[in-house]
PDB file of C-alpha atoms in Angstrom:
ATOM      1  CA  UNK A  10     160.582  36.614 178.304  1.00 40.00           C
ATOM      2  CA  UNK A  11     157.991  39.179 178.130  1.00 44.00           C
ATOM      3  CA  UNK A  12     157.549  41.323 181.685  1.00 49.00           C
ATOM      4  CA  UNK A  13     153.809  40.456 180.877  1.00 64.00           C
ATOM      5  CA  UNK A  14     154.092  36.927 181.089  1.00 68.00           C
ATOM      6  CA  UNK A  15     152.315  36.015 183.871  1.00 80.00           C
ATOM      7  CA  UNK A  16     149.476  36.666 182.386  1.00 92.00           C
ATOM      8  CA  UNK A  17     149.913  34.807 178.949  1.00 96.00           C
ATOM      9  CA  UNK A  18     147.214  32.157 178.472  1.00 97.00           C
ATOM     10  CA  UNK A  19     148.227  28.406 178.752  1.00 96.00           C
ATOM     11  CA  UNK A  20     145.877  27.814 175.863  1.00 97.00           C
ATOM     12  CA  UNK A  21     145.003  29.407 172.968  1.00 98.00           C
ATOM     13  CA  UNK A  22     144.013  28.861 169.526  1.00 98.00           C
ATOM     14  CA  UNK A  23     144.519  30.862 166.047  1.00 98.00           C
ATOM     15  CA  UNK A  24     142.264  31.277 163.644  1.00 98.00           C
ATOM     16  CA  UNK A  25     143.889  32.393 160.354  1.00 97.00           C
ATOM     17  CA  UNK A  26     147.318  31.468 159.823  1.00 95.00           C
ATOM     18  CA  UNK A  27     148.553  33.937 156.858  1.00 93.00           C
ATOM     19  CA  UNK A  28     151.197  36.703 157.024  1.00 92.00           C
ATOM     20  CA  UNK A  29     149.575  38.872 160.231  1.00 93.00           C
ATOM     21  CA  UNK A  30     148.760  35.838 162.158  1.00 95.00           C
ATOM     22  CA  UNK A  31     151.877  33.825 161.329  1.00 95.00           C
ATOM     23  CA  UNK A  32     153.707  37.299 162.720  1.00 93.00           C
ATOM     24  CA  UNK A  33     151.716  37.412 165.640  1.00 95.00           C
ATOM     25  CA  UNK A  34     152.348  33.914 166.420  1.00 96.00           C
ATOM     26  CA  UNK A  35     156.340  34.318 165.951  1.00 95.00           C
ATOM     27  CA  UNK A  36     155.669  37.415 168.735  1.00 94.00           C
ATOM     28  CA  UNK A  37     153.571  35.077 170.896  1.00 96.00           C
ATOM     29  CA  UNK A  38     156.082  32.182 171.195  1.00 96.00           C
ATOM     30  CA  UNK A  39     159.184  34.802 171.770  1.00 94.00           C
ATOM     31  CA  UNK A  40     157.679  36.136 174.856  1.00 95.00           C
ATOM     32  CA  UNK A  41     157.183  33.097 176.183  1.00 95.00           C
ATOM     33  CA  UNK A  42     153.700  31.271 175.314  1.00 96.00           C
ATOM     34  CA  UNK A  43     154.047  27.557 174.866  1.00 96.00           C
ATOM     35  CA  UNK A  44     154.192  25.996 171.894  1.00 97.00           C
ATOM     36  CA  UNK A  45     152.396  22.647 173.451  1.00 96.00           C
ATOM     37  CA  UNK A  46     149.070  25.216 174.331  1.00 97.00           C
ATOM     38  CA  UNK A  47     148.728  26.355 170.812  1.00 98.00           C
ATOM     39  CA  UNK A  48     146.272  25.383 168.036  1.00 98.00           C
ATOM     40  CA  UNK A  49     145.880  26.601 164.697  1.00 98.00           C
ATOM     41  CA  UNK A  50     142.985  26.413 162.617  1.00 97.00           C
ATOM     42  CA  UNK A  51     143.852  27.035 158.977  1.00 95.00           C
ATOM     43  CA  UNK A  52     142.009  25.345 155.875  1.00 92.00           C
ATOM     44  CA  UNK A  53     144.754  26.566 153.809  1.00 94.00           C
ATOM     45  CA  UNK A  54     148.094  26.622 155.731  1.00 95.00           C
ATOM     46  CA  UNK A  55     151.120  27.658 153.537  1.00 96.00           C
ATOM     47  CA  UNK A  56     153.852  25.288 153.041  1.00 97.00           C
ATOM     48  CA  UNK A  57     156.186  28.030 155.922  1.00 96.00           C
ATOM     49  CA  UNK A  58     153.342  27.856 158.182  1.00 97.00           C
ATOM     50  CA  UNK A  59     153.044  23.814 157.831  1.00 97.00           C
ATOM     51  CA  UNK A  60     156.987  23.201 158.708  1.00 97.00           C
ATOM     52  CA  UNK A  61     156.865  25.666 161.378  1.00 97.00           C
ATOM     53  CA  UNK A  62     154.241  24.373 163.378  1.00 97.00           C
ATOM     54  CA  UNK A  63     155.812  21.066 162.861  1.00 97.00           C
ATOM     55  CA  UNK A  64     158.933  22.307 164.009  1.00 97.00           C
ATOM     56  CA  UNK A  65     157.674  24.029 167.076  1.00 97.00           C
ATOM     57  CA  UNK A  66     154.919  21.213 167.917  1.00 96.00           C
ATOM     58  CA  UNK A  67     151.975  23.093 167.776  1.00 97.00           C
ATOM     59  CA  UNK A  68     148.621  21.477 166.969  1.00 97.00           C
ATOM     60  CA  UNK A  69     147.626  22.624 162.996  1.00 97.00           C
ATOM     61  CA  UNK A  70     144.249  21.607 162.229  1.00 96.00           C
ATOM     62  CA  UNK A  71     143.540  19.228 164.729  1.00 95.00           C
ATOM     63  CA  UNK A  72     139.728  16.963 164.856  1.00 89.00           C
ATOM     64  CA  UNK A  73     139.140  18.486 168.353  1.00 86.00           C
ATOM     65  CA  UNK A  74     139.862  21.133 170.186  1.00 86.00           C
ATOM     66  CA  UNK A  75     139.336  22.143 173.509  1.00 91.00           C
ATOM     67  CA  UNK A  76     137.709  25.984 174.766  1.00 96.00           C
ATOM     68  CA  UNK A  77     141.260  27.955 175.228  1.00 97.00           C
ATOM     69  CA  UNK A  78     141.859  30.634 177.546  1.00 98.00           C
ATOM     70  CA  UNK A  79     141.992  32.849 173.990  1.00 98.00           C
ATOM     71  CA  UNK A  80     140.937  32.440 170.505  1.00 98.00           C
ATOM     72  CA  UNK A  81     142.757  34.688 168.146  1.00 98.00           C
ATOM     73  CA  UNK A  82     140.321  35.196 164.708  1.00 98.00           C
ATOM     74  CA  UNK A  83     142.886  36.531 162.288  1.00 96.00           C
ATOM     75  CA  UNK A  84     141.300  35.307 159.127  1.00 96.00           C
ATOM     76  CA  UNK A  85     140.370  37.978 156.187  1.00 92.00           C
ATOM     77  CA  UNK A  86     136.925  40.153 156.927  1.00 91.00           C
ATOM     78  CA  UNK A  87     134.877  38.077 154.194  1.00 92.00           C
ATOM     79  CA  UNK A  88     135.689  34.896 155.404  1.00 94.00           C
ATOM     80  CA  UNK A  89     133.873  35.251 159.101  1.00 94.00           C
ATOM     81  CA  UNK A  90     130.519  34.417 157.867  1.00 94.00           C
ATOM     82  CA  UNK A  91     131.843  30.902 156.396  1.00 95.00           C
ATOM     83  CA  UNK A  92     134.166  30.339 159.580  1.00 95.00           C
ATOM     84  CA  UNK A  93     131.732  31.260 162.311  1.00 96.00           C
ATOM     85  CA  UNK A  94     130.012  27.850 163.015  1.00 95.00           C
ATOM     86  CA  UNK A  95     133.590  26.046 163.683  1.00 94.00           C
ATOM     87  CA  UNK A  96     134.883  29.026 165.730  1.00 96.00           C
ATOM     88  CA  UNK A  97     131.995  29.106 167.623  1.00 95.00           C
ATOM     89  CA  UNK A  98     132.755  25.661 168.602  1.00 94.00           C
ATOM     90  CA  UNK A  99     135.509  25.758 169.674  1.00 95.00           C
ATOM     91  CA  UNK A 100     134.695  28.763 172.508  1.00 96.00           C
ATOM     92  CA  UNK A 101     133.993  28.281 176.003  1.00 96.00           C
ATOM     93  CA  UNK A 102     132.394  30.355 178.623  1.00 95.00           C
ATOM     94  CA  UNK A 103     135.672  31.692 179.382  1.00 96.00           C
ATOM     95  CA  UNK A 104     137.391  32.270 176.437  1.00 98.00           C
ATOM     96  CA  UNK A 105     138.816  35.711 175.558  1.00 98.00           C
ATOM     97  CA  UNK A 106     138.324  36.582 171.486  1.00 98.00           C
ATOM     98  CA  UNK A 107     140.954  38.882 169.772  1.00 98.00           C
ATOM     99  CA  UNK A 108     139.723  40.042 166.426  1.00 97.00           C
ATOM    100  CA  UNK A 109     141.934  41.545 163.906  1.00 96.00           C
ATOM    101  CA  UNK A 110     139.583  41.568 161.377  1.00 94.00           C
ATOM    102  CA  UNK A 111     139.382  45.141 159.411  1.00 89.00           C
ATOM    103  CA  UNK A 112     135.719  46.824 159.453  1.00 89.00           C
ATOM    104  CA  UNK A 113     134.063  43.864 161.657  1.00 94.00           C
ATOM    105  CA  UNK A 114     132.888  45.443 164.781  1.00 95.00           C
ATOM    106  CA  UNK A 115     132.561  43.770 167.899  1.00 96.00           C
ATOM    107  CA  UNK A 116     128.486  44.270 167.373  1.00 95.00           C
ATOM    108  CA  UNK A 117     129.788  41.870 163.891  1.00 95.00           C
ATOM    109  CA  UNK A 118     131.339  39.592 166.136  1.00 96.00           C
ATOM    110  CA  UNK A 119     128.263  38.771 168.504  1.00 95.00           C
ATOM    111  CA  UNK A 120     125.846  38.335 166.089  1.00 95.00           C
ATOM    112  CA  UNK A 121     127.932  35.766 164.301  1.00 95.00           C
ATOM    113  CA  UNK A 122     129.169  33.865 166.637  1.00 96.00           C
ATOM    114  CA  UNK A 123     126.949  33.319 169.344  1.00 94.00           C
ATOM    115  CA  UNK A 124     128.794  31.983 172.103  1.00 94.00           C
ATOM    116  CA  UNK A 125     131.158  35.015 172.274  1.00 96.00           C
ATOM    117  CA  UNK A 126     131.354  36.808 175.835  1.00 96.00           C
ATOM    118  CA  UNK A 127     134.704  38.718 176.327  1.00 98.00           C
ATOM    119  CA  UNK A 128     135.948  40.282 173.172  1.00 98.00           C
ATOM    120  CA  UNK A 129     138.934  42.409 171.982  1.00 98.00           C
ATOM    121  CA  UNK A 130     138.836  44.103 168.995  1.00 97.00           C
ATOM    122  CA  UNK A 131     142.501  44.862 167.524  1.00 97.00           C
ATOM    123  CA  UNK A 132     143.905  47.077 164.965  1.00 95.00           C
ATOM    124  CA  UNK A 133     146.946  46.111 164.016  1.00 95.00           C
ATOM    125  CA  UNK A 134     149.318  47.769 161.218  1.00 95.00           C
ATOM    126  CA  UNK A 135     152.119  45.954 159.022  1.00 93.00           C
ATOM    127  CA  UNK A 136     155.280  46.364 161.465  1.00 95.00           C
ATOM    128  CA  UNK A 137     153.927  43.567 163.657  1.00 93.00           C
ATOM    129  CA  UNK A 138     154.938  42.050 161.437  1.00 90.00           C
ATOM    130  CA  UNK A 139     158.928  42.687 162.466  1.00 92.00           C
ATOM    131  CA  UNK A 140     157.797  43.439 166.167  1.00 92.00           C
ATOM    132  CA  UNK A 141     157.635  46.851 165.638  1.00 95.00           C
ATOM    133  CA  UNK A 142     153.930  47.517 165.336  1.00 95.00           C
ATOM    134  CA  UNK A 143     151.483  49.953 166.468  1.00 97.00           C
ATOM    135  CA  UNK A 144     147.970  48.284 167.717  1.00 97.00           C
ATOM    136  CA  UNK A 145     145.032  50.435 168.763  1.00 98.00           C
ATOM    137  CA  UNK A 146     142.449  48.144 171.270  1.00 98.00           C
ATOM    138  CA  UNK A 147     139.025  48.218 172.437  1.00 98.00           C
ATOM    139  CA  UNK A 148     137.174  45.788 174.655  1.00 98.00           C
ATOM    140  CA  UNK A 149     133.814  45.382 175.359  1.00 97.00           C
ATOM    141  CA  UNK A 150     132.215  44.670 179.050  1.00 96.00           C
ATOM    142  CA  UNK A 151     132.511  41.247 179.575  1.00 97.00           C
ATOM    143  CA  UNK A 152     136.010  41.355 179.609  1.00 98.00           C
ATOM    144  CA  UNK A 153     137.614  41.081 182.571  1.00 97.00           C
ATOM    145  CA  UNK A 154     141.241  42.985 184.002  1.00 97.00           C
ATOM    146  CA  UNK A 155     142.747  39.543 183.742  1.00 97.00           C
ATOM    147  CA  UNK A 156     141.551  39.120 180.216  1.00 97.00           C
ATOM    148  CA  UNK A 157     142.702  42.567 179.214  1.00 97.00           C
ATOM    149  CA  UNK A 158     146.057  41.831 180.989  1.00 97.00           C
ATOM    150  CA  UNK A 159     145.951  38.947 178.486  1.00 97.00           C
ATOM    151  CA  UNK A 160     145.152  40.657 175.487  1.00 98.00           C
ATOM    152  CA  UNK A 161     147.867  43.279 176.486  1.00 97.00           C
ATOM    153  CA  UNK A 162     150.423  40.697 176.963  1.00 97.00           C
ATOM    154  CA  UNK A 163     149.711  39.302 173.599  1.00 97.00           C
ATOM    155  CA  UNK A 164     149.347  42.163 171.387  1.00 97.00           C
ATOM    156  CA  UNK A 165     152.472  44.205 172.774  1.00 96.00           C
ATOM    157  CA  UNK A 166     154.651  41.134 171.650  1.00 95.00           C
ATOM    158  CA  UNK A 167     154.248  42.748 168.417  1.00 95.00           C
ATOM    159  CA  UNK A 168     154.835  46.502 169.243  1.00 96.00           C
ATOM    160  CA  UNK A 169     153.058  49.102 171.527  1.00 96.00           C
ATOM    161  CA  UNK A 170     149.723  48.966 172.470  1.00 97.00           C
ATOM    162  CA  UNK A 171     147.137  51.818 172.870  1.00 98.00           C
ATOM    163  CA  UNK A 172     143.846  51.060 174.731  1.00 98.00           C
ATOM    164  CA  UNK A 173     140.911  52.843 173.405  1.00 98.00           C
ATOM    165  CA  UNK A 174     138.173  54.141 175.939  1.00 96.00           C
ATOM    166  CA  UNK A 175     135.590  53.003 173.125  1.00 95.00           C
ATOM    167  CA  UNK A 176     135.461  51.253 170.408  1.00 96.00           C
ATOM    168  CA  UNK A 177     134.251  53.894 168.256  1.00 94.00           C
ATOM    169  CA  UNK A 178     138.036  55.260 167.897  1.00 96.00           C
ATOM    170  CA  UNK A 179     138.922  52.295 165.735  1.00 96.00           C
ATOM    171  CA  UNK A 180     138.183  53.504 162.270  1.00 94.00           C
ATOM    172  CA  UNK A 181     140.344  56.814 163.455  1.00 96.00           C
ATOM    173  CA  UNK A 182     143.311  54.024 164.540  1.00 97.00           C
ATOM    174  CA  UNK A 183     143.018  52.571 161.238  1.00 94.00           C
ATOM    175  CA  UNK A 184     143.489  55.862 159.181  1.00 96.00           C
ATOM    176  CA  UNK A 185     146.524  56.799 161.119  1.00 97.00           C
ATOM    177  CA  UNK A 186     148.344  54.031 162.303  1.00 97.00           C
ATOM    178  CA  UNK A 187     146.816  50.708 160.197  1.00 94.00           C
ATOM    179  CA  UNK A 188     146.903  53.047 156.881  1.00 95.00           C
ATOM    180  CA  UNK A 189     149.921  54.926 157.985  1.00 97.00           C
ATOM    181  CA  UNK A 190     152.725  52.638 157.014  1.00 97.00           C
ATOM    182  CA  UNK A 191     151.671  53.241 153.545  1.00 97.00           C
ATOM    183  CA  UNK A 192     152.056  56.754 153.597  1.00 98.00           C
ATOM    184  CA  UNK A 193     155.423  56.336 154.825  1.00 98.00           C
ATOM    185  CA  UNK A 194     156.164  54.282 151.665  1.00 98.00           C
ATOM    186  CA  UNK A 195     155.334  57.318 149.546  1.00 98.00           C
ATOM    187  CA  UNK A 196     156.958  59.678 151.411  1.00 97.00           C
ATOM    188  CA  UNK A 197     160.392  57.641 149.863  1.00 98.00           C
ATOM    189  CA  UNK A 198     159.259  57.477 146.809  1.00 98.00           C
ATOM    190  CA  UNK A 199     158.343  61.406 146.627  1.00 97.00           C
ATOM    191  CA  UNK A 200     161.073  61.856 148.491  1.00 98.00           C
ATOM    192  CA  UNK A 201     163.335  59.805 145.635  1.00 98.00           C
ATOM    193  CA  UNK A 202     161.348  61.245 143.216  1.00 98.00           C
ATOM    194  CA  UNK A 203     162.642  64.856 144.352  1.00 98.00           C
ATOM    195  CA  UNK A 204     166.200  64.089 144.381  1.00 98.00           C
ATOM    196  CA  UNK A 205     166.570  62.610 141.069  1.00 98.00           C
ATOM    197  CA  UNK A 206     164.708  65.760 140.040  1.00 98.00           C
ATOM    198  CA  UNK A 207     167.427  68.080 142.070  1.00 98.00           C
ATOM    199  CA  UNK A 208     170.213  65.809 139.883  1.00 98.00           C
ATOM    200  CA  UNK A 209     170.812  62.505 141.455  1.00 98.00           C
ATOM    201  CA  UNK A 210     170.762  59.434 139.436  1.00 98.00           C
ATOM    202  CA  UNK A 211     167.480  58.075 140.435  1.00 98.00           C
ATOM    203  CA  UNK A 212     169.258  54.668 142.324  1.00 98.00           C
ATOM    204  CA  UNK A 213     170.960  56.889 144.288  1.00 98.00           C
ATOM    205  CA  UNK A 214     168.480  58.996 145.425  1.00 98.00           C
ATOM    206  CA  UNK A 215     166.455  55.777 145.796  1.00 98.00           C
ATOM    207  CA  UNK A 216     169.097  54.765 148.690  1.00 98.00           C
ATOM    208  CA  UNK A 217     169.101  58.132 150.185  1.00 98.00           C
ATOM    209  CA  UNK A 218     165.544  58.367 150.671  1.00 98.00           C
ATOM    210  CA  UNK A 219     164.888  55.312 151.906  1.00 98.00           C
ATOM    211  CA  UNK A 220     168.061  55.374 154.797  1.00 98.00           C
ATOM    212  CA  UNK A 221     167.170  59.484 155.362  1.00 98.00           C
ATOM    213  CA  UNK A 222     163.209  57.764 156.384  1.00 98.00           C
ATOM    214  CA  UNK A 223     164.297  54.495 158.030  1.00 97.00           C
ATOM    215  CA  UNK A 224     167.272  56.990 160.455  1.00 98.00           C
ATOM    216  CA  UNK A 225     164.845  59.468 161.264  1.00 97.00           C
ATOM    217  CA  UNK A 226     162.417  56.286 161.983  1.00 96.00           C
ATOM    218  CA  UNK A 227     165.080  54.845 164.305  1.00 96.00           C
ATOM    219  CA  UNK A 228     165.677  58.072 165.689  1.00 97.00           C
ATOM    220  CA  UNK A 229     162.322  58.837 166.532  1.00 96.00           C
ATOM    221  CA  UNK A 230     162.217  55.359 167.947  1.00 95.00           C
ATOM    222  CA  UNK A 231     164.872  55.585 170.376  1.00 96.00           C
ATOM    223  CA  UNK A 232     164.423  59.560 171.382  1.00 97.00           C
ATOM    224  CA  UNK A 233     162.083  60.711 174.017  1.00 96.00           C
ATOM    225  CA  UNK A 234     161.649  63.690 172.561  1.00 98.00           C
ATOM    226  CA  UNK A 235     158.783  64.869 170.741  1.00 97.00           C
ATOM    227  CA  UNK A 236     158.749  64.934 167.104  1.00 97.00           C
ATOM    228  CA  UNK A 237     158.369  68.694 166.590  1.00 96.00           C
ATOM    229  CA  UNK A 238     161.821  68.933 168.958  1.00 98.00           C
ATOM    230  CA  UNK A 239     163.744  66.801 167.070  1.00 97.00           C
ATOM    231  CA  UNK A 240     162.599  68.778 163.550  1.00 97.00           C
ATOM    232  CA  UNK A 241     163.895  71.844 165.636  1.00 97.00           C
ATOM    233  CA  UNK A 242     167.183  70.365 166.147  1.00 96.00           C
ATOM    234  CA  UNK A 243     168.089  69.834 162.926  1.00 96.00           C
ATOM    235  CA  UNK A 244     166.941  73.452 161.653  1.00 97.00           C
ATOM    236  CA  UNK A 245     169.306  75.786 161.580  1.00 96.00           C
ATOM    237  CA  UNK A 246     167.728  79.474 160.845  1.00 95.00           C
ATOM    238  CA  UNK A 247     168.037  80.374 157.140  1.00 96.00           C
ATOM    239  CA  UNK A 248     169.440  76.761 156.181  1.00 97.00           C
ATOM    240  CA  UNK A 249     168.859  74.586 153.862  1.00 97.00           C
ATOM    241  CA  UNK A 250     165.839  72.683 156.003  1.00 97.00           C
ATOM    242  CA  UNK A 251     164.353  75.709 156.872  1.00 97.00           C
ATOM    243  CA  UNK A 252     163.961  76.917 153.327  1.00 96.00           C
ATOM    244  CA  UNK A 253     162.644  73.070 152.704  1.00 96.00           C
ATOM    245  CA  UNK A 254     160.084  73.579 155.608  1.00 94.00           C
ATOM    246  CA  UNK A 255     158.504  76.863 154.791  1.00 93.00           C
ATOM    247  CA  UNK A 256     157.661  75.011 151.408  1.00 93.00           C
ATOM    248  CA  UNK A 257     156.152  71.826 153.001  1.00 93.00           C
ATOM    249  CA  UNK A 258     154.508  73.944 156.619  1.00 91.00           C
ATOM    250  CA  UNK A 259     153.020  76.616 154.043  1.00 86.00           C
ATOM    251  CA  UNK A 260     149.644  76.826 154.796  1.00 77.00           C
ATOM    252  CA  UNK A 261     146.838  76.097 153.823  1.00 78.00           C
ATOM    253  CA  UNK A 262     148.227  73.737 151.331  1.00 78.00           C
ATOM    254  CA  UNK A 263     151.241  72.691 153.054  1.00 87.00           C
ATOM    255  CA  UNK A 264     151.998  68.886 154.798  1.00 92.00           C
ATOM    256  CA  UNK A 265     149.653  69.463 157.561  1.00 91.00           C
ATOM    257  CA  UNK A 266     146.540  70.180 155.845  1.00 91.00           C
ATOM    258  CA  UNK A 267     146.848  67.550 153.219  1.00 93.00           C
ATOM    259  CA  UNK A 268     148.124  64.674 155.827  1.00 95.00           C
ATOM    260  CA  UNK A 269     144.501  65.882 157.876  1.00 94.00           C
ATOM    261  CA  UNK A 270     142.696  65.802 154.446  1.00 95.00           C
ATOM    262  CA  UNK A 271     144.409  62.602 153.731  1.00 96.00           C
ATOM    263  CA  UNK A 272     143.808  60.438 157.340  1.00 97.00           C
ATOM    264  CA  UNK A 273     140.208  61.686 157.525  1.00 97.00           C
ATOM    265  CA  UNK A 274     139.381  60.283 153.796  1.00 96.00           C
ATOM    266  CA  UNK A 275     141.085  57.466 155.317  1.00 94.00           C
ATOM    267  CA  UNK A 276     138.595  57.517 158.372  1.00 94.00           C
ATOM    268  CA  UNK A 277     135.421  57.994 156.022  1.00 94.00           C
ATOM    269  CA  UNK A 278     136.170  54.878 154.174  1.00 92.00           C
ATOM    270  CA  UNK A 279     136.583  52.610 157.455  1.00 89.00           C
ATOM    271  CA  UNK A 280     133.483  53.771 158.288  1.00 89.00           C
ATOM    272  CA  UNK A 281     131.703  52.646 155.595  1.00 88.00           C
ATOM    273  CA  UNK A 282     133.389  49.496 155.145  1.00 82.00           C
ATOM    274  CA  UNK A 283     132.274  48.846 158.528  1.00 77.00           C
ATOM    275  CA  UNK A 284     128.859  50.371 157.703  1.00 63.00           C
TER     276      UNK A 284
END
C-alpha cells in the first residue's frame, strides 16, 4: 500500500475508461483505493474494461451516482463538450477534478462545466501506463492541501509526480515528458538503423538497440547520479564513445541543439492546440 494512502479518496469516479484511464485505474486499486468507492462512466467500455470491473466490483455505468471525493475526466479532448452536462452532474461542492485531457486548460474546464471548484490539471505520458510514468501537475486556487495530497496520492501510483508553480508550464511538460517517450522510440530505431549500416544484420541490431536503450533506461532509473555522470563513466578518453560523442555533442548541429529545436516545436504546437 501506497505511503500516501491516507489521503486516497473513499469515493471517486472515472470518466473515460480507455487505455490511460484503465492504467490509471490498475495504479489506483494497487495502492490501495477501494474497489467498492469506484464508478466508471464509459458509453463505450471495451470488452477488458467490462470483465474487469466485474471482477473487481466496481460500479460501470451506473443510473446514479453520488458527488465523490474525486472525479477523474480521462476521456479524449473532443469529447468534453458532449460529456460536460453528465459530468457536471455528477460533482459536488467538494469534489476534486483531475483532468488528463491534452490542450484543455483549466480556464476549458470552468467554462464547461459549471459546477467545477477544485481542479487538477495532469499531464501524463505513456509509461503510466506500466507504473513508470512521468506526470507534470498544476492546480488552481480552490484546491485545498488535502485535495492536492489527494491528487498526489493518485497520480504518483503511476510514476513520479512534478508539481508545477503555474499552469502555464504544461505545454513545456508535454513537449518533454508527454512527447518524450516517442523520441525515445526513434532513438532505437536510428540507433538500429546505424548498426545494420556499421554491418549487423538488421534483427540483430534491432535487439541491440532496443536492450542498449531499455539498460541505460534502467540504469538511469536506479542511479542517483546525474545523467551527464553516468555518460562520463562510460567514456574512456580516445575510445570508441568518445569518438561517437564528438559526432553527436558537435555543435551547433549536434544532439543538443536539435533535441532544443525539436521539444520547443513540440511546445509551439501545444500551444496552439490549446489556443
Amino acid at each position: 500500500m501506497s505511503q500516501n494512502a491516507s489521503y486516497l479518496p473513499s469515493s471517486l469516479i472515472l470518466v473515460g475508461a480507455g487505455k490511460m484511464g484503465g492504467s490509471m485505474l490498475e495504479g489506483w486499486l494497487k495502492v490501495g483505493v477501494r474497489p467498492e468507492g469506484v464508478t466508471v462512466l464509459d458509453p463505450r467500455p471495451s470488452e477488458e474494461m467490462v470483465r474487469f470491473c466485474r471482477e473487481q466490483r466496481i460500479a460501470l455505468n451506473p443510473a446514479n451516482s453520488n458527488a465523490p471525493d474525486v472525479l477523474v475526466l480521462a476521456i479524449k479532448p473532443q469529447m468534453l463538450d458532449e460529456a460536460a452536462p453528465s459530468v457536471n452532474a455528477c460533482l459536488g461542492p467538494q469534489t476534486l477534478i483531475i483532468s488528463i485531457l491534452a490542450g484543455k486548460t483549466i480556464g476549458d474546464l470552468r467554462s464547461r462545466l459549471s459546477a467545477s471548484r477544485a481542479i487538477v490539471r495532469a499531464m501524463p505520458n505513456l509509461p503510466a501506463s506500466i507504473g513508470r510514468g512521468a506526470t507534470g501537475a498544476a492546480a488552481n486556487d480552490q484546491v485545498s492541501e488535502e485535495q492536492r495530497l489527494m491528487a498526489d496520492a493518485l497520480l504518483s501510483s503511476n510514476g513520479i509526480v512534478e508539481w508545477l508553480p503555474t499552469e502555464d508550464l504544461i505545454d513545456a511538460v508535454t513537449a518533454l515528458s508527454g512527447s518524450g517517450p516517442a523520441y525515445v522510440f526513434h532513438l532505437v530505431e536510428c540507433l538500429a538503423e546505424a548498426g545494420a549500416a556499421a554491418g549487423l544484420p538488421p534483427d540483430l541490431a534491432q535487439r541491440l538497440a532496443r536492450a542498449t536503450v531499455t539498460g541505460a533506461g534502467e540504469l538511469l532509473f536506479q542511479s542517483d547520479l546525474p545523467p551527464a555522470t553516468l555518460r562520463q563513466n562510460v567514456t574512456s578518453p580516445g575510445g570508441t564513445t568518445a569518438a561517437a560523442l564528438e559526432v553527436l555533442m558537435r555543435d551547433p548541429d549536434g544532439m543538443k541543439a536539435l533535441m532544443r529545436e525539436a521539444v520547443a516545436a513540440a511546445k509551439r504546437r501545444a500551444e496552439e492546440l490549446a489556443g
